[in-house]
XYZ file of C-alpha atoms in Angstrom:
444
model
C 103.157 182.513 141.569
C 106.346 180.492 142.033
C 107.526 178.211 139.204
C 109.775 175.288 140.213
C 112.208 173.652 137.852
C 112.667 169.851 137.547
C 115.456 169.514 140.185
C 113.584 171.725 142.623
C 110.419 169.685 142.223
C 112.388 166.476 142.838
C 114.119 167.931 145.884
C 110.895 169.177 147.489
C 109.180 165.857 146.684
C 112.016 164.024 148.406
C 111.896 166.379 151.423
C 108.135 166.047 151.871
C 107.840 162.252 151.208
C 110.891 161.046 153.144
C 109.683 161.974 156.704
C 106.383 160.122 156.198
C 107.944 156.805 155.201
C 108.553 155.490 158.768
C 104.987 156.222 159.902
C 103.219 154.564 156.995
C 101.423 151.251 157.887
C 103.936 149.093 156.058
C 105.899 146.004 156.926
C 109.679 146.186 157.334
C 110.249 144.706 153.872
C 107.796 147.101 152.190
C 109.322 150.045 154.063
C 112.818 149.115 152.844
C 111.614 148.870 149.225
C 109.871 152.255 149.451
C 112.993 153.905 150.889
C 115.088 152.540 148.021
C 112.605 153.884 145.458
C 112.660 157.333 147.048
C 116.482 157.406 146.932
C 116.532 156.329 143.290
C 113.927 158.974 142.444
C 116.008 161.676 144.095
C 119.319 160.629 142.490
C 117.804 160.287 139.023
C 116.265 163.769 138.912
C 119.035 165.625 140.736
C 122.369 164.072 139.735
C 121.605 162.257 136.480
C 119.691 164.985 134.726
C 122.491 165.831 132.279
C 121.479 165.004 128.721
C 117.786 164.825 129.619
C 115.635 167.813 128.710
C 111.992 167.989 129.560
C 109.835 170.858 128.425
C 106.398 170.724 129.874
C 103.704 173.058 128.836
C 100.283 172.941 130.465
C 97.324 174.244 128.550
C 93.860 175.120 129.803
C 92.236 172.320 127.743
C 94.163 169.656 129.689
C 96.060 168.493 126.560
C 99.792 167.903 127.053
C 102.478 168.555 124.446
C 105.988 167.340 125.148
C 109.251 167.450 123.221
C 111.891 164.968 124.450
C 115.538 164.698 123.489
C 117.099 161.453 124.802
C 120.855 160.800 124.518
C 121.966 157.359 125.701
C 125.523 157.321 127.088
C 127.877 155.299 124.938
C 125.605 155.298 121.915
C 126.680 156.681 118.491
C 123.142 156.970 117.254
C 121.113 158.774 119.904
C 117.362 158.541 119.801
C 116.529 162.207 119.460
C 113.472 164.276 118.779
C 110.922 161.751 120.046
C 107.928 164.054 120.047
C 104.345 163.579 121.130
C 101.671 165.229 119.071
C 99.968 168.239 120.559
C 96.638 166.430 120.163
C 97.686 163.531 122.440
C 95.237 162.984 125.264
C 96.757 161.978 128.628
C 93.882 159.547 129.181
C 95.131 157.235 126.392
C 98.385 155.390 125.693
C 100.807 157.632 123.760
C 101.759 156.601 120.206
C 105.000 154.592 119.864
C 106.677 155.035 116.450
C 108.409 151.886 115.171
C 112.197 151.982 114.860
C 112.656 149.479 112.054
C 116.089 149.161 110.514
C 117.765 150.969 113.363
C 120.963 149.183 114.543
C 121.054 148.114 118.187
C 123.265 149.970 120.570
C 126.032 148.279 122.548
C 123.883 148.257 125.681
C 120.903 146.608 123.978
C 123.204 144.108 122.276
C 124.648 143.147 125.665
C 121.166 142.748 127.154
C 120.029 140.620 124.217
C 123.095 138.363 124.438
C 122.524 137.854 128.173
C 118.874 136.945 127.580
C 119.824 134.457 124.870
C 122.420 132.904 127.163
C 119.852 132.501 129.956
C 117.343 130.918 127.570
C 119.980 128.490 126.302
C 120.985 127.507 129.843
C 117.342 126.975 130.803
C 116.708 124.761 127.780
C 119.812 122.698 128.558
C 118.703 122.283 132.178
C 115.235 121.147 131.094
C 116.773 118.641 128.675
C 119.018 117.292 131.441
C 116.100 116.940 133.883
C 114.028 115.196 131.240
C 116.891 112.781 130.595
C 117.087 111.891 134.303
C 113.322 111.361 134.508
C 113.335 109.213 131.373
C 116.124 107.016 132.751
C 114.249 106.605 136.064
C 111.030 105.603 134.270
C 112.905 103.094 132.118
C 114.472 101.558 135.244
C 110.998 101.123 136.789
C 109.809 99.245 133.715
C 112.847 96.967 133.757
C 112.350 96.278 137.470
C 108.716 95.287 136.825
C 109.740 92.947 134.006
C 112.460 91.438 136.184
C 110.423 90.891 139.374
C 107.024 89.873 137.976
C 106.886 86.391 136.512
C 103.911 85.614 134.300
C 104.152 81.900 135.145
C 103.258 82.196 138.828
C 101.165 79.029 138.706
C 104.348 77.058 138.079
C 105.513 77.501 141.667
C 102.958 74.925 142.895
C 102.572 71.307 141.991
C 100.224 70.419 139.151
C 98.438 67.979 141.449
C 96.899 70.908 143.325
C 94.646 71.624 140.337
C 93.527 68.033 139.767
C 90.010 68.614 141.092
C 89.568 71.904 139.260
C 85.826 72.342 139.826
C 86.124 71.620 143.523
C 89.063 74.019 143.915
C 87.161 76.728 142.049
C 84.152 76.318 144.329
C 86.363 76.547 147.435
C 87.952 79.738 146.088
C 84.563 81.303 145.318
C 83.333 80.429 148.801
C 86.411 82.051 150.344
C 85.794 85.244 148.326
C 82.113 85.345 149.343
C 82.994 84.871 153.011
C 85.543 87.683 152.770
C 82.971 90.023 151.218
C 80.408 89.219 153.912
C 82.954 89.776 156.665
C 83.997 93.126 155.158
C 80.387 94.317 154.979
C 80.151 94.229 151.160
C 76.825 92.410 151.230
C 75.526 93.515 147.829
C 78.756 92.507 146.083
C 78.664 89.088 147.766
C 75.046 88.520 146.686
C 75.900 89.482 143.102
C 78.838 87.072 143.065
C 76.645 84.244 144.375
C 74.129 84.839 141.588
C 76.696 85.012 138.785
C 78.673 81.988 139.996
C 75.533 79.951 140.834
C 76.934 79.405 144.314
C 74.336 78.326 146.845
C 74.953 80.001 150.208
C 72.769 78.944 153.118
C 70.918 81.661 155.029
C 72.313 80.314 158.300
C 75.795 81.050 156.942
C 74.936 84.660 156.031
C 72.921 85.556 159.143
C 75.882 86.009 161.562
C 77.645 88.306 159.103
C 74.494 90.375 158.578
C 74.060 90.860 162.328
C 77.748 91.620 162.801
C 77.776 94.331 160.133
C 74.503 95.838 161.382
C 75.970 96.320 164.866
C 79.267 97.667 163.501
C 77.454 100.245 161.371
C 75.563 101.403 164.464
C 78.835 101.715 166.416
C 80.377 103.796 163.638
C 77.405 106.141 164.015
C 78.023 106.154 167.824
C 74.837 104.205 168.529
C 75.463 101.792 171.424
C 71.967 100.278 171.571
C 72.368 97.249 169.211
C 75.803 96.373 170.626
C 74.522 96.500 174.240
C 71.565 94.261 173.384
C 73.876 91.740 171.725
C 76.344 91.794 174.650
C 73.597 91.258 177.255
C 72.116 88.341 175.309
C 75.571 86.695 175.046
C 76.780 87.633 178.547
C 77.510 84.110 179.733
C 79.550 83.149 176.687
C 81.479 86.438 176.845
C 82.343 85.761 180.483
C 83.669 82.340 179.501
C 86.019 84.119 177.074
C 87.071 86.599 179.806
C 85.729 89.374 177.593
C 85.212 92.901 178.909
C 83.026 93.965 175.980
C 79.848 94.564 177.987
C 81.656 96.647 180.621
C 83.336 98.784 177.940
C 79.987 99.411 176.273
C 78.421 100.519 179.589
C 81.449 102.692 180.335
C 81.213 104.395 176.945
C 77.506 105.103 177.502
C 78.324 106.553 180.944
C 80.979 108.807 179.368
C 78.430 110.067 176.839
C 76.192 111.057 179.739
C 79.134 112.880 181.378
C 79.718 114.805 178.161
C 76.155 116.136 178.424
C 77.149 118.366 181.354
C 75.500 118.957 184.761
C 72.054 118.378 183.256
C 72.904 114.690 182.802
C 74.431 114.204 186.278
C 71.423 112.479 187.853
C 70.961 110.260 184.823
C 74.678 109.307 184.946
C 74.413 108.403 188.651
C 71.362 106.278 187.950
C 73.102 104.507 185.050
C 76.112 103.684 187.269
C 74.098 100.760 188.676
C 75.047 98.798 185.535
C 78.647 98.640 186.807
C 77.727 96.462 189.798
C 78.384 93.044 188.085
C 81.835 94.272 186.983
C 82.970 95.863 190.256
C 85.353 93.036 191.163
C 87.257 92.998 187.863
C 87.116 96.707 186.968
C 87.208 98.454 190.331
C 89.885 100.984 189.384
C 88.118 102.099 186.204
C 84.807 102.498 188.020
C 86.498 104.675 190.663
C 87.895 106.935 187.942
C 84.458 107.421 186.398
C 82.890 108.160 189.764
C 85.621 110.684 190.567
C 84.944 112.545 187.317
C 81.504 113.551 188.636
C 83.196 116.046 190.995
C 84.420 118.125 188.010
C 81.191 117.896 186.047
C 79.992 121.435 186.909
C 83.427 122.965 186.294
C 83.794 121.294 182.910
C 85.192 117.830 182.280
C 87.325 119.091 179.362
C 89.610 121.071 181.709
C 89.738 118.479 184.489
C 92.227 115.645 185.184
C 89.618 113.302 183.659
C 89.620 114.901 180.206
C 91.019 111.660 178.711
C 87.582 110.093 179.161
C 86.270 112.270 176.306
C 88.848 111.022 173.808
C 87.275 109.827 170.523
C 89.703 106.897 170.366
C 87.349 104.973 172.673
C 84.949 104.466 169.745
C 87.621 102.888 167.549
C 88.660 100.682 170.460
C 85.104 99.468 171.091
C 84.682 98.570 167.394
C 87.849 96.457 167.477
C 86.826 94.774 170.747
C 83.355 93.943 169.448
C 84.711 92.528 166.176
C 87.243 90.345 167.967
C 84.824 88.961 170.580
C 81.945 88.482 168.138
C 84.183 86.556 165.731
C 85.362 84.392 168.616
C 81.783 83.496 169.542
C 80.933 82.748 165.903
C 84.005 80.598 165.433
C 85.536 83.010 162.910
C 88.903 84.679 162.719
C 89.138 88.452 162.898
C 90.746 88.448 159.465
C 89.088 86.470 156.697
C 90.835 83.326 155.390
C 91.190 84.973 151.992
C 93.082 87.975 153.363
C 95.343 85.728 155.477
C 96.075 83.469 152.505
C 96.796 86.442 150.269
C 99.192 88.017 152.792
C 100.960 84.703 153.340
C 101.259 84.151 149.602
C 102.882 87.564 149.110
C 105.541 86.587 151.666
C 106.110 83.057 150.354
C 105.885 83.683 146.602
C 109.410 85.159 146.077
C 110.969 82.254 147.989
C 108.992 79.689 146.005
C 109.963 81.311 142.711
C 113.648 81.117 143.670
C 113.232 77.453 144.628
C 111.542 76.775 141.293
C 114.432 78.397 139.401
C 116.997 76.294 141.338
C 115.039 73.078 140.718
C 114.856 73.776 136.980
C 118.526 74.742 136.820
C 119.730 71.589 138.594
C 117.055 69.372 136.988
C 115.800 68.044 140.333
C 112.256 67.269 139.263
C 111.467 64.827 142.074
C 112.222 67.169 144.947
C 108.796 68.805 145.017
C 106.233 66.053 144.685
C 103.831 66.435 147.628
C 100.871 68.656 146.864
C 100.185 69.469 150.549
C 103.779 70.207 151.496
C 106.320 72.839 150.454
C 109.911 71.888 149.579
C 111.306 74.147 152.318
C 110.030 75.805 155.471
C 109.036 79.457 154.975
C 108.845 81.778 157.979
C 105.671 83.891 157.876
C 106.058 85.603 161.252
C 104.205 85.363 164.545
C 101.106 86.975 163.043
C 100.365 83.844 161.025
C 100.778 81.375 163.912
C 97.374 79.809 164.558
C 98.169 76.318 165.919
C 101.154 74.240 166.960
C 103.079 72.183 164.424
C 105.616 69.428 164.867
C 108.539 68.585 162.604
C 110.167 65.186 162.945
C 113.735 65.573 164.255
C 114.806 62.434 162.329
C 113.381 63.030 158.851
C 113.163 66.839 159.153
C 109.578 66.782 157.879
C 106.421 68.342 159.215
C 103.946 65.793 160.529
C 100.498 65.391 158.983
C 97.405 63.230 159.332
C 99.008 60.482 157.280
C 102.309 60.841 159.158
C 101.363 61.796 162.740
C 103.787 62.286 165.648
C 104.380 59.220 167.847
C 105.529 59.320 171.470
C 107.888 56.501 172.504
C 108.006 54.891 175.970
C 111.182 56.840 176.795
C 109.365 60.112 176.158
C 110.936 61.117 172.833
C 108.648 62.015 169.938
C 109.269 61.127 166.280
C 107.075 60.751 163.205
C 105.451 57.485 162.196
C 107.544 57.273 159.018
C 110.721 57.606 161.090
C 109.470 54.921 163.507
C 108.855 52.465 160.653
C 112.366 53.056 159.260
C 114.000 52.501 162.678
C 112.316 49.106 163.293
C 114.876 46.318 163.150
C 113.842 42.730 163.836
C 110.571 43.724 165.427
C 112.360 45.937 167.930
C 112.831 49.675 168.067
C 115.840 51.429 169.497
C 115.325 55.083 170.333
C 117.697 57.271 168.307
C 118.242 59.559 171.327
C 118.694 56.969 174.092
C 119.759 53.298 174.026
C 116.397 52.085 175.257
C 114.874 49.262 173.258
C 111.106 48.977 173.087
C 108.221 47.508 171.182
C 107.061 49.708 168.264
C 103.436 48.935 169.154
C 103.877 50.704 172.498
C 104.193 54.091 170.794
C 101.185 56.375 171.094
C 99.981 59.022 168.714
C 100.081 62.635 169.916
C 97.541 65.243 168.872
C 98.672 68.864 169.336
């Protein structure tokens, strides 16, 4: 029986383990780590074994007794004679005698000082980050206090709120209409009950039908929308709407998605395209051409765009726009338009209010239906034409309508009255004299 010493065991372990490292099922990173561990294992037991004595004695009962003598390099007080009792069982954690009162070695002192330095640096970094976050949060609060004025009602004239009950009823009606148009029917009914607002059934019925059809479209049910489009075909044609054709096209595409089994049904349904052949000839040709690839799979054909789910979102938008046009409603509710316009105009009005108070110009803003300056809201909020008098630089209204002179120039009625001299009117743009009574009102 051959007995191997510690270095021999380490050497043979290294020799037998090292060739199997490249063939183990490991990743490149795991293989590199394992190679490094094998090298460290070999160096530790072969070249650094001086000062380390291990006496192993195996007994038949499986109990291990070890006597270790450990000398740390550079230490004046080596930890020697750390012994394990002969009754220690390898299946349990070995006892660890406490070393109280023992001075730390130079190596341990260095490690402890490095750990303390790292902890101190980490605490300082956390304090610095917390300081930056606190300063950012404080700036947000100051920005809110600076940009939000509690006296927002002061930006409009007090005359707007003269008929307070009437204004409140108009506002409640606008909120109810917005809720009906958004499909929040239960919330609108609850608001009508709490505010004692009487809403006629004829007013609610179009919104109920509109939301019923939209819910069916969201569930990809084309039946209610097709019935509505057929019943309103003539009015949709007057609006040059293509809603009915798009609904038939989407139903035809659903039949194409069913595969070759739905081919005959799709060909039979194509008869619905006959009234739209003149206006939508190209689109009908595309759908008919897709039938050639039906057996091979429409998903892998040049007509795969017909199966795009974006067609459902498009049909919902088209139906909402055309249905609102027939009902005399805007696509966006008046409340949402007013709110968006107010968000754009409010900062400008607040600045104007501050300038008026600073310069004590109380009479500048006196008209309740007119703003002191013109505020650009963008093309999205353009709903009808307006006319501003080129003489007085004021927007015309029902009480001050635009007047067309005989020479063709247009001014406001207030400007016309100021230009009358001796019963005659001389156009401010041309030297033509004329009778003020010959001017005619223009309605845009």
